[in-house]
Tab-separated table of C-alpha atoms in Angstrom:
chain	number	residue	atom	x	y	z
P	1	UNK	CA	13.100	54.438	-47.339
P	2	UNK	CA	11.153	56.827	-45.018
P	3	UNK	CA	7.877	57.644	-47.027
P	4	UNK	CA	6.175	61.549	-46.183
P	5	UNK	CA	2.587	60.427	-48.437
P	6	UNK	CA	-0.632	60.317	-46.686
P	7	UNK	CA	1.372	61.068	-43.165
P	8	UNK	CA	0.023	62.544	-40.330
P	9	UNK	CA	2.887	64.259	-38.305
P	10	UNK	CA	3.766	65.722	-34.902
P	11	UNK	CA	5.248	68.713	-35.824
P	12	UNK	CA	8.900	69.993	-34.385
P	13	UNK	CA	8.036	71.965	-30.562
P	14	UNK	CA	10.712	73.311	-28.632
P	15	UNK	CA	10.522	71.499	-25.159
P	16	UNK	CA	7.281	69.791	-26.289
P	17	UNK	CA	9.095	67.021	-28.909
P	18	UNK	CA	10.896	65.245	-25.992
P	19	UNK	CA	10.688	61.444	-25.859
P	20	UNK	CA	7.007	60.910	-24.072
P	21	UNK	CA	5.822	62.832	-26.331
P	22	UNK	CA	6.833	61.573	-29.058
P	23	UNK	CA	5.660	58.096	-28.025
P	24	UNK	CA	2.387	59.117	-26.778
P	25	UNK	CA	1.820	60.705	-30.367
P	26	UNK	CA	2.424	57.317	-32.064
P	27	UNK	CA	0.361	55.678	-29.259
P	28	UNK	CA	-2.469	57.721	-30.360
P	29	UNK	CA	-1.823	57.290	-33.899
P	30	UNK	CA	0.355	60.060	-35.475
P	31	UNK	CA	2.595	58.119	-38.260
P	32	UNK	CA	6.277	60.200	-38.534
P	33	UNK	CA	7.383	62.447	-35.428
P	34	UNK	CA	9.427	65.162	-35.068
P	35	UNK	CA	12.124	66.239	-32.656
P	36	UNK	CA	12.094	69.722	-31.083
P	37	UNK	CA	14.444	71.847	-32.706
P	38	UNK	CA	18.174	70.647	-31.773
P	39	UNK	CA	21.010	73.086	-32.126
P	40	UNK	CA	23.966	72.198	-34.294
P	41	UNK	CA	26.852	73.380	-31.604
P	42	UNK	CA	25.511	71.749	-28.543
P	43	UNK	CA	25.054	68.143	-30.243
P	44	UNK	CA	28.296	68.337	-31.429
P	45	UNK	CA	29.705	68.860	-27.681
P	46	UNK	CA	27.424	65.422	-26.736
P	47	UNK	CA	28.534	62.029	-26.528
P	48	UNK	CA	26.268	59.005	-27.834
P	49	UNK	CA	25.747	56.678	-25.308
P	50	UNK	CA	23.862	53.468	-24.536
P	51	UNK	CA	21.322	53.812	-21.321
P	52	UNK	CA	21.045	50.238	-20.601
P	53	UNK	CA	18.514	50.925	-17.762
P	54	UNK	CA	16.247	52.633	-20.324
P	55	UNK	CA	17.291	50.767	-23.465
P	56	UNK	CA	17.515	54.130	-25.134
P	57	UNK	CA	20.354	55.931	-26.999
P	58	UNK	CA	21.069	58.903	-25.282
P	59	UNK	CA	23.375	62.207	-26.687
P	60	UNK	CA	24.872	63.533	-23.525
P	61	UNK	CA	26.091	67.118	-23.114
P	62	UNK	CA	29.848	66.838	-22.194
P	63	UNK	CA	29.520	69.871	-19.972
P	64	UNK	CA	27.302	69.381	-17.736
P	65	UNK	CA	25.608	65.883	-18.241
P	66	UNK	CA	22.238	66.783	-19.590
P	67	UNK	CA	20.626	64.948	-21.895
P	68	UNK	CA	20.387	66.858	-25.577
P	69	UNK	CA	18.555	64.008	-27.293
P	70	UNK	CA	16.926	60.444	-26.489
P	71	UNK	CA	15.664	58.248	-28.234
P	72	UNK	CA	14.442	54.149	-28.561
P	73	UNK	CA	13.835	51.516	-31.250
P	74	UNK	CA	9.642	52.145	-30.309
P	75	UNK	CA	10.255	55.310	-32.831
P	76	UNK	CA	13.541	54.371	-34.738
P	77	UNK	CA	11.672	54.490	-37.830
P	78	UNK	CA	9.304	57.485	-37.688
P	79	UNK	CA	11.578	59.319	-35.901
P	80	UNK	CA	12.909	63.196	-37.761
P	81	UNK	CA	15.460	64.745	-35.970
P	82	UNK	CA	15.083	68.513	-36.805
P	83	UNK	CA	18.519	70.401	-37.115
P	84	UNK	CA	19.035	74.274	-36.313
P	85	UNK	CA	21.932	75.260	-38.392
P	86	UNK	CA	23.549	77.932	-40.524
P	87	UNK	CA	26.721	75.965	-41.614
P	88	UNK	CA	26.374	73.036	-43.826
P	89	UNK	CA	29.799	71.531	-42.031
P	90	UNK	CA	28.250	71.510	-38.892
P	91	UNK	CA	24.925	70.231	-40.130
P	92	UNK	CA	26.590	67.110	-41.899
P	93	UNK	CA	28.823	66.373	-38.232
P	94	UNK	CA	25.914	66.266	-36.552
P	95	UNK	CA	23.751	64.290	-39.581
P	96	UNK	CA	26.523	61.396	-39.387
P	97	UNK	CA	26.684	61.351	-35.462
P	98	UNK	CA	22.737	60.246	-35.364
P	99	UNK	CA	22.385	58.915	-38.975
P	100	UNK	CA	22.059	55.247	-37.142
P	101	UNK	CA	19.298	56.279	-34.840
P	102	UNK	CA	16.911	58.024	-36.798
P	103	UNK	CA	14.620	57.867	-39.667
P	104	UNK	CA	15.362	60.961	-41.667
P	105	UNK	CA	16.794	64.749	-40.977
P	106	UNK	CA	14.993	68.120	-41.074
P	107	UNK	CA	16.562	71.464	-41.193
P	108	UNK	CA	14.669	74.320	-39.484
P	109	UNK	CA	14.328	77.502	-41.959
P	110	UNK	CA	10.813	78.557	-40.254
P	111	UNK	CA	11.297	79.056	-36.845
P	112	UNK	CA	10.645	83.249	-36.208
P	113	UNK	CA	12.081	83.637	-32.468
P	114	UNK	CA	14.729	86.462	-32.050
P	115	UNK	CA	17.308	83.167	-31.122
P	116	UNK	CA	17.441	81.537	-34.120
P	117	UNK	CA	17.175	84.474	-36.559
P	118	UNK	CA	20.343	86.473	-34.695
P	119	UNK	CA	22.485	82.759	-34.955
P	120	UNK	CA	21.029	82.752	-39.083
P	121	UNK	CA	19.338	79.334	-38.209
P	122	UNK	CA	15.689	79.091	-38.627
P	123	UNK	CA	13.417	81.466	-41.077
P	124	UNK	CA	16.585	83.838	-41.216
P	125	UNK	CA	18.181	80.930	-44.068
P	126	UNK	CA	14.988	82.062	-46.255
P	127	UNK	CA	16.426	85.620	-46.997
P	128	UNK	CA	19.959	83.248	-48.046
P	129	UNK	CA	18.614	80.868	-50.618
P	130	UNK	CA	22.309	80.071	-51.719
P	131	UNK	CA	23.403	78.783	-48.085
P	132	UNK	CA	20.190	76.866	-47.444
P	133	UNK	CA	20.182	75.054	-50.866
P	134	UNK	CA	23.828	74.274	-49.726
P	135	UNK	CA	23.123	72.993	-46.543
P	136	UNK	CA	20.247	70.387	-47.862
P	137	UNK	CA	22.817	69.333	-50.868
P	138	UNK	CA	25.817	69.003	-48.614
P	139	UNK	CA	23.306	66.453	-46.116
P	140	UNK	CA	21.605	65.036	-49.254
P	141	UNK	CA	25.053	63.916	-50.481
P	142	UNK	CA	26.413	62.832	-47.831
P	143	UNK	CA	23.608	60.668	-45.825
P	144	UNK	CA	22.001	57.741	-46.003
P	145	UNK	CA	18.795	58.618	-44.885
P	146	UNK	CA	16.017	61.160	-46.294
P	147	UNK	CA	16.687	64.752	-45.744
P	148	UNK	CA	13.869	67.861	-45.892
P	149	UNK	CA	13.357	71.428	-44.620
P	150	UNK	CA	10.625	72.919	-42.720
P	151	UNK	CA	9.776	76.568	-43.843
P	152	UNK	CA	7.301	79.548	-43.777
P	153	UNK	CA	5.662	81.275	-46.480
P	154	UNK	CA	7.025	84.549	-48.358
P	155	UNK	CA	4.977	87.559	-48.777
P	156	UNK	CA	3.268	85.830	-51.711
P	157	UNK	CA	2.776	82.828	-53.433
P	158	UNK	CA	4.931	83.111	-56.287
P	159	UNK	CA	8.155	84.549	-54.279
P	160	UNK	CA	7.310	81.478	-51.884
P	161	UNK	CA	7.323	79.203	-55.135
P	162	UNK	CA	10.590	80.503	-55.775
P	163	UNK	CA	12.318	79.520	-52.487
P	164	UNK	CA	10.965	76.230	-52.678
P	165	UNK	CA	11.882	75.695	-55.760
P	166	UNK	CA	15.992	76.301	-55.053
P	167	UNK	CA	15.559	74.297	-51.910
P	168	UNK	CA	14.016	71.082	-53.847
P	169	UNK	CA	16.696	71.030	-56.704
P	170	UNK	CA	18.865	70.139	-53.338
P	171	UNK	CA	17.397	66.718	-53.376
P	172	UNK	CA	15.372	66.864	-50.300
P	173	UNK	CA	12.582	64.331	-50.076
P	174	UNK	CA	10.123	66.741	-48.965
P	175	UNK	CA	9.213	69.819	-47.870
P	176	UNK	CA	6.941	71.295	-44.828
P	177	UNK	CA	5.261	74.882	-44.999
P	178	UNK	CA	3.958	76.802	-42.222
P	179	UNK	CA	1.348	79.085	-43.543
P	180	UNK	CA	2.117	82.103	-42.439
P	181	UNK	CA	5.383	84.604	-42.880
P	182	UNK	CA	8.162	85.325	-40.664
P	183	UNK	CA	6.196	87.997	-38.765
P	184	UNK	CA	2.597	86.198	-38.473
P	185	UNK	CA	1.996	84.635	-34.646
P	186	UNK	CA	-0.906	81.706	-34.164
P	187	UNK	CA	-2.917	84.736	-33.626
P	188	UNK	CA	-3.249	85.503	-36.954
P	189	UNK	CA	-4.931	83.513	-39.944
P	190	UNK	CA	-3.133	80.980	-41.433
P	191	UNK	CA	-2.779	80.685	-45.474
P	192	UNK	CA	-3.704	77.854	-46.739
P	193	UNK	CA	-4.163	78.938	-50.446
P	194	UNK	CA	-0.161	79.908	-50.616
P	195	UNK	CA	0.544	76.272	-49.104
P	196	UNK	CA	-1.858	74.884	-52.481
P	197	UNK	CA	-0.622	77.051	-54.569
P	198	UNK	CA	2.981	75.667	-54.241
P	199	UNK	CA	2.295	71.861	-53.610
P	200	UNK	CA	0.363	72.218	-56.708
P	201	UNK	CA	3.335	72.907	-58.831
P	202	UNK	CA	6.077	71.015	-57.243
P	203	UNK	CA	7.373	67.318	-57.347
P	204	UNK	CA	8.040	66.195	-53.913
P	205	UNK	CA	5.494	65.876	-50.715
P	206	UNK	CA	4.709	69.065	-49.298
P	207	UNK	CA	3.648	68.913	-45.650
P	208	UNK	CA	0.987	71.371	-44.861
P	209	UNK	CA	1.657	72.699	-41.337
P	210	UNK	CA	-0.189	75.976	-39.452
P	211	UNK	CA	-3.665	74.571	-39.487
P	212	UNK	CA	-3.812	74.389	-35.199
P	213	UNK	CA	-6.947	76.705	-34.824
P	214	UNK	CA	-8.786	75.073	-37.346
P	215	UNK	CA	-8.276	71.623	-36.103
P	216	UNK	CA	-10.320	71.152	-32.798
P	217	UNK	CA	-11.137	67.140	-33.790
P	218	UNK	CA	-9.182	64.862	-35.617
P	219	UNK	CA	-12.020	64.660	-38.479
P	220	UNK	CA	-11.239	68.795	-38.774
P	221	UNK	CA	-7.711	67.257	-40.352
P	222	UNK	CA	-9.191	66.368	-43.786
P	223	UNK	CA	-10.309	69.905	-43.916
P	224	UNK	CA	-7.187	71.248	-43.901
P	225	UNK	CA	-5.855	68.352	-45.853
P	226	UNK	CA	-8.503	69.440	-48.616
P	227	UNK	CA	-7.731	73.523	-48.029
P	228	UNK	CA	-3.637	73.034	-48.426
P	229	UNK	CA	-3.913	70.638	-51.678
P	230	UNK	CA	-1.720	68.282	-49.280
P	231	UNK	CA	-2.031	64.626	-47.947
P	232	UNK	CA	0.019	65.222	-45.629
P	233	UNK	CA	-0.149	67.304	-42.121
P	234	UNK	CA	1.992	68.604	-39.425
P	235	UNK	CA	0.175	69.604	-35.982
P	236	UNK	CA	1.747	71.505	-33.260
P	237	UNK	CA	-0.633	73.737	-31.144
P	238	UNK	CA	-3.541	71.016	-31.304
P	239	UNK	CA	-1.010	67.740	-30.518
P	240	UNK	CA	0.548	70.346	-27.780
P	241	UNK	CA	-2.929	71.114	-25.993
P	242	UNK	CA	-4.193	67.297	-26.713
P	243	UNK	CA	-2.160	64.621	-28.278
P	244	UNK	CA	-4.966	62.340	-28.624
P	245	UNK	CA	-6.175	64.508	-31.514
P	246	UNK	CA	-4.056	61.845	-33.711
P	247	UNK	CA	-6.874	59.182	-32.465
P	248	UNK	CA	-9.199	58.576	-35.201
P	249	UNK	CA	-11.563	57.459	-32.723
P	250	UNK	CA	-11.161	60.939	-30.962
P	251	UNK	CA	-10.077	62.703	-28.256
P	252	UNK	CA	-9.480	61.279	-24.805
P	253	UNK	CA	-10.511	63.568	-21.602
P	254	UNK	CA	-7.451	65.633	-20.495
P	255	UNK	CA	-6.755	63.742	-17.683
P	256	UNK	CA	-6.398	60.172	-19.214
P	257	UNK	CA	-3.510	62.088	-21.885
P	258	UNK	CA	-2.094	63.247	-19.061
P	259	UNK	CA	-1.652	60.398	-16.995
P	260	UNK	CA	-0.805	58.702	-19.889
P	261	UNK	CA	2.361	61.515	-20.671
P	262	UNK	CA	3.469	60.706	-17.184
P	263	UNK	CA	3.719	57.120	-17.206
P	264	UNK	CA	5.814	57.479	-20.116
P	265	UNK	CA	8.449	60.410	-18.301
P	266	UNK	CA	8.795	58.605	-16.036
P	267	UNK	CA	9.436	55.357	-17.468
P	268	UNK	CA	11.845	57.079	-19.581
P	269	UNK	CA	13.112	59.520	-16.728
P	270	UNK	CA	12.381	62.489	-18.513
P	271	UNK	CA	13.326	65.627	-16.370
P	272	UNK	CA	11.174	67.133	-14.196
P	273	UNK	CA	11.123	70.584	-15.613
P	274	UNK	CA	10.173	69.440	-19.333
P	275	UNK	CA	7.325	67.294	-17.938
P	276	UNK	CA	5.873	70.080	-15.928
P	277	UNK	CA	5.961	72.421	-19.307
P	278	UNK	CA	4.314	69.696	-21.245
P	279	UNK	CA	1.377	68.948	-18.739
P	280	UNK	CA	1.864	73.162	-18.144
P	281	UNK	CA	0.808	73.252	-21.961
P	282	UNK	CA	-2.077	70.536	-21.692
P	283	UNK	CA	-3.660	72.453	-18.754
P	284	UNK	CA	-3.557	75.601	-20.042
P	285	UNK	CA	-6.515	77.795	-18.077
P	286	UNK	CA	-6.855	75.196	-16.089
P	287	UNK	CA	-3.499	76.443	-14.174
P	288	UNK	CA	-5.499	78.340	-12.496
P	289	UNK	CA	-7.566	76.023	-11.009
P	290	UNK	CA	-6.440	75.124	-7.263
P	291	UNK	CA	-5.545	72.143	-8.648
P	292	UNK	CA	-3.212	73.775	-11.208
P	293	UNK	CA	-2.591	76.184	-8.794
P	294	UNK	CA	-0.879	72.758	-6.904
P	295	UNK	CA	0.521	70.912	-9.904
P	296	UNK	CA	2.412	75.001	-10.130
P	297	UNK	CA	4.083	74.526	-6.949
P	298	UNK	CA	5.566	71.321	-7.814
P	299	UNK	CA	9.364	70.741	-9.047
P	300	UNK	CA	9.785	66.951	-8.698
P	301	UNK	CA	8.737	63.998	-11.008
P	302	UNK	CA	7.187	61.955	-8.034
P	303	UNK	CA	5.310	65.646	-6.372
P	304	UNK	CA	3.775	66.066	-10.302
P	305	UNK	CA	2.832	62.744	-10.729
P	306	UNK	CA	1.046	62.647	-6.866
P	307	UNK	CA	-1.734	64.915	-8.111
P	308	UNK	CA	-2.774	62.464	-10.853
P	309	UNK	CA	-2.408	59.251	-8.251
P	310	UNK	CA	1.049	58.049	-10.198
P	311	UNK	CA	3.292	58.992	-7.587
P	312	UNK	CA	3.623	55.733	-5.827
P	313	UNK	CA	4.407	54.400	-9.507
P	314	UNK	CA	7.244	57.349	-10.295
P	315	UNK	CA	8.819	56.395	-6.423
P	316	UNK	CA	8.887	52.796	-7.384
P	317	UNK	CA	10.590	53.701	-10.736
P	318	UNK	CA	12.602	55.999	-9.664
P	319	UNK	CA	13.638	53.717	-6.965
P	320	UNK	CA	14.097	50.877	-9.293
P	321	UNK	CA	16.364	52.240	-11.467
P	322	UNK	CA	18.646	53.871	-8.682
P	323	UNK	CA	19.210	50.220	-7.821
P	324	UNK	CA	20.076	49.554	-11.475
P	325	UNK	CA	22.540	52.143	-11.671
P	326	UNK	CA	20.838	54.345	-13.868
P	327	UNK	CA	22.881	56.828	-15.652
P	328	UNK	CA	21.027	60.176	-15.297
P	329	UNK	CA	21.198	63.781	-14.271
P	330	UNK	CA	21.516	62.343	-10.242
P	331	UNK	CA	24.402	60.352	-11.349
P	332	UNK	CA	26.600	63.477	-13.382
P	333	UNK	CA	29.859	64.310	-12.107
P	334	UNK	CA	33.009	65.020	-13.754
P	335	UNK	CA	33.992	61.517	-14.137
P	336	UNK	CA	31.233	61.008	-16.412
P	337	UNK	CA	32.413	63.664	-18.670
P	338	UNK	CA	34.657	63.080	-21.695
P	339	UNK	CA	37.428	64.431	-22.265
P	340	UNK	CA	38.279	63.457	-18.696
P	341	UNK	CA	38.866	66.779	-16.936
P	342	UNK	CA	42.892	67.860	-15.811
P	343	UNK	CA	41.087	69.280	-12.226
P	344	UNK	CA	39.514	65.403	-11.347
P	345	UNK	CA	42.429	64.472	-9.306
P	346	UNK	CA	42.534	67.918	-7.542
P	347	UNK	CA	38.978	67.870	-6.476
P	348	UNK	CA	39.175	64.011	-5.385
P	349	UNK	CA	42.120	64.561	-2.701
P	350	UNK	CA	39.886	67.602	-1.484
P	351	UNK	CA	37.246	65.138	-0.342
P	352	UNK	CA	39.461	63.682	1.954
P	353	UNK	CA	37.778	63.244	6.035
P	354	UNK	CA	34.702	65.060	4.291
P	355	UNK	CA	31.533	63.949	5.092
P	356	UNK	CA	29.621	63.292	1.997
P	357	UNK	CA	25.991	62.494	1.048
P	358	UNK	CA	24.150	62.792	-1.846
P	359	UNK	CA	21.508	65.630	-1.594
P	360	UNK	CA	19.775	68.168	-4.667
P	361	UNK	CA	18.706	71.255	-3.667
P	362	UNK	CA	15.134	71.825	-4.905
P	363	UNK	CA	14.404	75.982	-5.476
P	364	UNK	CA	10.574	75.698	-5.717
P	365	UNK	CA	10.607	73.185	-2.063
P	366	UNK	CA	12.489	76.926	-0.095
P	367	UNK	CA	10.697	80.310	0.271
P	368	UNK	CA	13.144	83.077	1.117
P	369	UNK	CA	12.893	82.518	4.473
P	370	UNK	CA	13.399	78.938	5.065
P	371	UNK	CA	16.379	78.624	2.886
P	372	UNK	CA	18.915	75.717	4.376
P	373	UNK	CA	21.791	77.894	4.179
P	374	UNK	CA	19.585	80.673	6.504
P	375	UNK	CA	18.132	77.938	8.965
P	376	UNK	CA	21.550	76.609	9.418
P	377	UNK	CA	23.407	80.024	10.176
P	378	UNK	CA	20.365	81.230	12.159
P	379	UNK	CA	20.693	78.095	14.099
P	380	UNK	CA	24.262	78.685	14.719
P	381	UNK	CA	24.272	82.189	15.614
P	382	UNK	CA	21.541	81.312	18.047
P	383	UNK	CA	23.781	78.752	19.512
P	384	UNK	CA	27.207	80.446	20.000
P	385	UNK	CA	28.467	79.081	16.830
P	386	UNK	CA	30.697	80.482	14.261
P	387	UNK	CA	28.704	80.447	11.006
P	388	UNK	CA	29.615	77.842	8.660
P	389	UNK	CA	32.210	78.910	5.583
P	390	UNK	CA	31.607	77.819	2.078
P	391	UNK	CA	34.330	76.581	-0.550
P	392	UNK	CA	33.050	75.733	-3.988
P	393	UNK	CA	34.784	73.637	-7.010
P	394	UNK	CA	33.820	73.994	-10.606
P	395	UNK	CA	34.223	71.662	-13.256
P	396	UNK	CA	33.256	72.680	-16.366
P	397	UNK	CA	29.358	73.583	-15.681
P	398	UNK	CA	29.151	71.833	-12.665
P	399	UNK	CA	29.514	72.978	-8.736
P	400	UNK	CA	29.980	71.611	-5.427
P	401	UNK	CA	30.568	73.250	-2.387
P	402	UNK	CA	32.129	72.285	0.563
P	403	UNK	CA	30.727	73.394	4.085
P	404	UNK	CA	32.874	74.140	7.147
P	405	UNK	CA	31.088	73.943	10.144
P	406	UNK	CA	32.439	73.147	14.011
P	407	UNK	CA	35.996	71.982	12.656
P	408	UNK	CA	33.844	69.453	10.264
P	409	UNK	CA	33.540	69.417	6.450
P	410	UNK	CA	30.266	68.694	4.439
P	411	UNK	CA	29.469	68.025	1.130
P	412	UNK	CA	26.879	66.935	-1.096
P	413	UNK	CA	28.192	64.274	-4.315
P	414	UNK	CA	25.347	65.876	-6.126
P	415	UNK	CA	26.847	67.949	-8.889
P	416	UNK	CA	24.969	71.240	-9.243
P	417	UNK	CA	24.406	73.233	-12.436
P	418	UNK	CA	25.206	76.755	-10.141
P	419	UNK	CA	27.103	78.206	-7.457
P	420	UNK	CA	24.375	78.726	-5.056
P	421	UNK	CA	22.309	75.439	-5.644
P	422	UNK	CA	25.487	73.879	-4.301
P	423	UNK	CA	25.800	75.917	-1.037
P	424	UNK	CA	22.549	75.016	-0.298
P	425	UNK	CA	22.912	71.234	-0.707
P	426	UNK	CA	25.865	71.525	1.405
P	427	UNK	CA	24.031	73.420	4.056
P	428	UNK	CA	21.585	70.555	3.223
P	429	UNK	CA	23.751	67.727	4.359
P	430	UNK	CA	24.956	69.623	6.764
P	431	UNK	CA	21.606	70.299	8.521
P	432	UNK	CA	20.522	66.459	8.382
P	433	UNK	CA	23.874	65.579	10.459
P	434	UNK	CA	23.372	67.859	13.322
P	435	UNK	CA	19.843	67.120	13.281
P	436	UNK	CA	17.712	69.998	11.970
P	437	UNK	CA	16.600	68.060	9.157
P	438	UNK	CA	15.213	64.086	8.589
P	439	UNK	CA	15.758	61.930	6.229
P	440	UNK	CA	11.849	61.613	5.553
P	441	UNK	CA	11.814	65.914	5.015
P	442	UNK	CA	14.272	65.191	2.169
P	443	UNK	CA	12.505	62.891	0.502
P	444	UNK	CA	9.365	64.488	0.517
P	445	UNK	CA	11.871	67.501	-0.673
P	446	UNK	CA	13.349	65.009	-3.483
P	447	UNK	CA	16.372	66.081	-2.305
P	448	UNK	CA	17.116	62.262	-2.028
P	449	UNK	CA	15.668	59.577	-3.422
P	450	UNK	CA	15.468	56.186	-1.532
């Protein structure tokens, strides 16, 4: 059984607690880690599957093929999944669909944003003592694993006693306090004497979490260990800026964490837009720099990885497991989605005499004057042509045009998450077969990846 003493713990980070990051804090020394926040509704429309190029477990959203969670046996067992939920049914679907691939479950009652409060997830179940203490008995019951909350203080120390006190007679295994209220930002001082003043007086670990701006250096941990009356602590801000702070031996330079992060994204093929807000978050001023200014302007794995010298290693990933028939965001199409959709058929006899390649439209690779869909009717009109007409299909969350040009058809097999992303691949393919685009341009685009 999953033990919360003496712990030192990456704490929950929306878009931060993906995968690499996880691993890199256990690489550096962290002992439990937590998931970003997860909500309740959109595991529940996932599917668990087995990525056999990655040997990871992956939860895939049934509408549109993104991933919700991933995870590997490297972190089985120090692994929290943190749950945002207002309805104790929900919570305990959700508890018994990953029960097998994690170490314990955490229910969020501290997050402050405007998101959870409005859904009554997060800091809003504090003001319901009733339907949080049901929640945590209802998973306590019910699971085989331990379960705890994650919460912020009241307005004082007793009235936060209080809260706690409901919540531990659930059963939960422990508890971790952020140390401020529901209205204090990382701007303002943290409160380490209401953390003390309840870990003093109840059973079970308490977790003492808030402490970023006092913790520069990992020795600045026992500090706040000493402050809180805890053993253990939660770090968010100072794991998010440098995740080597878990090192007892101390922190690495920026850029060694960084390259480090990378290597692991892209051995586990984590998105491109979740890396870039992770190194985004390491940089910090340093975005400003005309190197950051560069690393900005990128929108693929490979073109982030290039300024740190890793992008021959992403390309011969990346290229490796295409060949392995990775199952990822380039390989999502309706087929992939369960339950099999009634339009499959429909949009399968469509494809018939179209010319098809696969081609993803990159935003951040087009200015508003170089779009494909503008070169290719500008090119058109300047040739006596009739401009091209557009047709999409939509599968659940998923779009794909196809392009009428000259009495031929064009499409791109690369499923699109909106309406206009998929003209533009279309235009895309289009382009390359007439001749106003290479092959090599859409690479360096990552529009394709050979």
């Amino acid at each position: 059984m999953l033990s919360y003493e003496n712990k030192l713990i990456l704490a929950p980070m929306v878009r931060i607690g993906t995968l690499p990051m996880r691993l890199l804090a256990l690489r550096y020394g962290a002992d439990l880690v937590y998931t970003e926040e997860l909500i309740d509704w959109k595991f529940l429309r996932s599917k668990r599957k087995y990525n056999d190029t990655l040997n990871t477990i992956d939860y895939v959203d049934q509408t549109d093929g993104t991933i919700v969670f991933r995870t590997c046996d490297k972190e089985k067992e120090k692994v929290i999944l943190q749950l945002g939920t207002c309805n104790a049914e929900r919570a305990l679907k959700v508890a018994k669909l990953v029960e097998n691939d994690v170490a314990a479950i955490d229910i969020n009652m501290g997050c402050p944003k405007e998101f959870s409060i409005k859904g009554g997830m997060g800091v809003a179940l504090l003001a319901q003592p009733e339907k949080a203490h049901n929640i945590l008995t209802t998973l306590v019951e019910n699971l085989s694993i331990p379960v705890s909350c994650k919460i912020r203080i009241l307005e004082t120390p007793e009235d936060t006693l209080k809260v706690v006190e409901k919540l531990v007679s659930s059963g939960i295994k422990a508890i971790a306090i952020h140390g401020r209220t529901r209205d204090e930002r990382p701007q303002h001082a943290v409160h380490p004497d209401v953390i003390k003043y309840v870990a003093e007086r109840i059973s079970i670990p308490v977790i003492a979490n808030g402490g970023s701006k006092e913790i520069e250096k990992h020795h600045h941990i026992q500090a706040f260990k000493e402050m809180t009356g805890c053993t253990s602590v939660m770090l968010a801000r100072a794991a998010e800026w440098n995740c080597s702070i878990f090192r007892k031996e101390g922190l690495l330079p920026m850029d060694t964490v960084i390259k480090e992060y990378l290597k692991l994204a892209v051995d586990y093929d984590n998105s491109p837009s979740n890396t870039k807000y992770c190194v985004q978050n390491i940089l910090r001023d340093l975005q400003e720099t005309p190197r950051g200014r560069k690393f900005l302007d990128c929108q693929t794995l490979e073109q982030i990885c290039d300024i740190w010298e890793l992008g021959e290693y992403c390309h011969e990933k990346q290229s490796k497991y295409q060949k392995m028939g990775i199952q990822g965001r380039w390989q999502v199409c309706p087929h992939e989605l369960e339950p099999p959709q009634k339009r499959i058929k429909m949009v399968e006899t469509d494809l018939v005499g179209v010319i098809q390649m696969k081609v993803c439209f990159i935003r951040a690779n087009f200015n508003d004057r170089n779009m494909p869909k503008a070169k290719l009717h500008g090119w058109a009109g300047k040739n006596g042509h009739n401009l091209p007409v557009y047709e999409t299909q939509q599968v659940e969350k998923l779009f794909r045009t196809i392009l009428t040009f000259n009495d031929k058809k064009y499409t791109s097999t690369f499923w699109e998450k909106n309406k206009k992303f998929s003209e533009q691949g279309a235009a895309l393919v289009c382009m390359f077969h007439i001749g106003l685009v290479t092959e090599e341009e859409l690479i360096k685009f990552g529009s394709i990846i050979k």
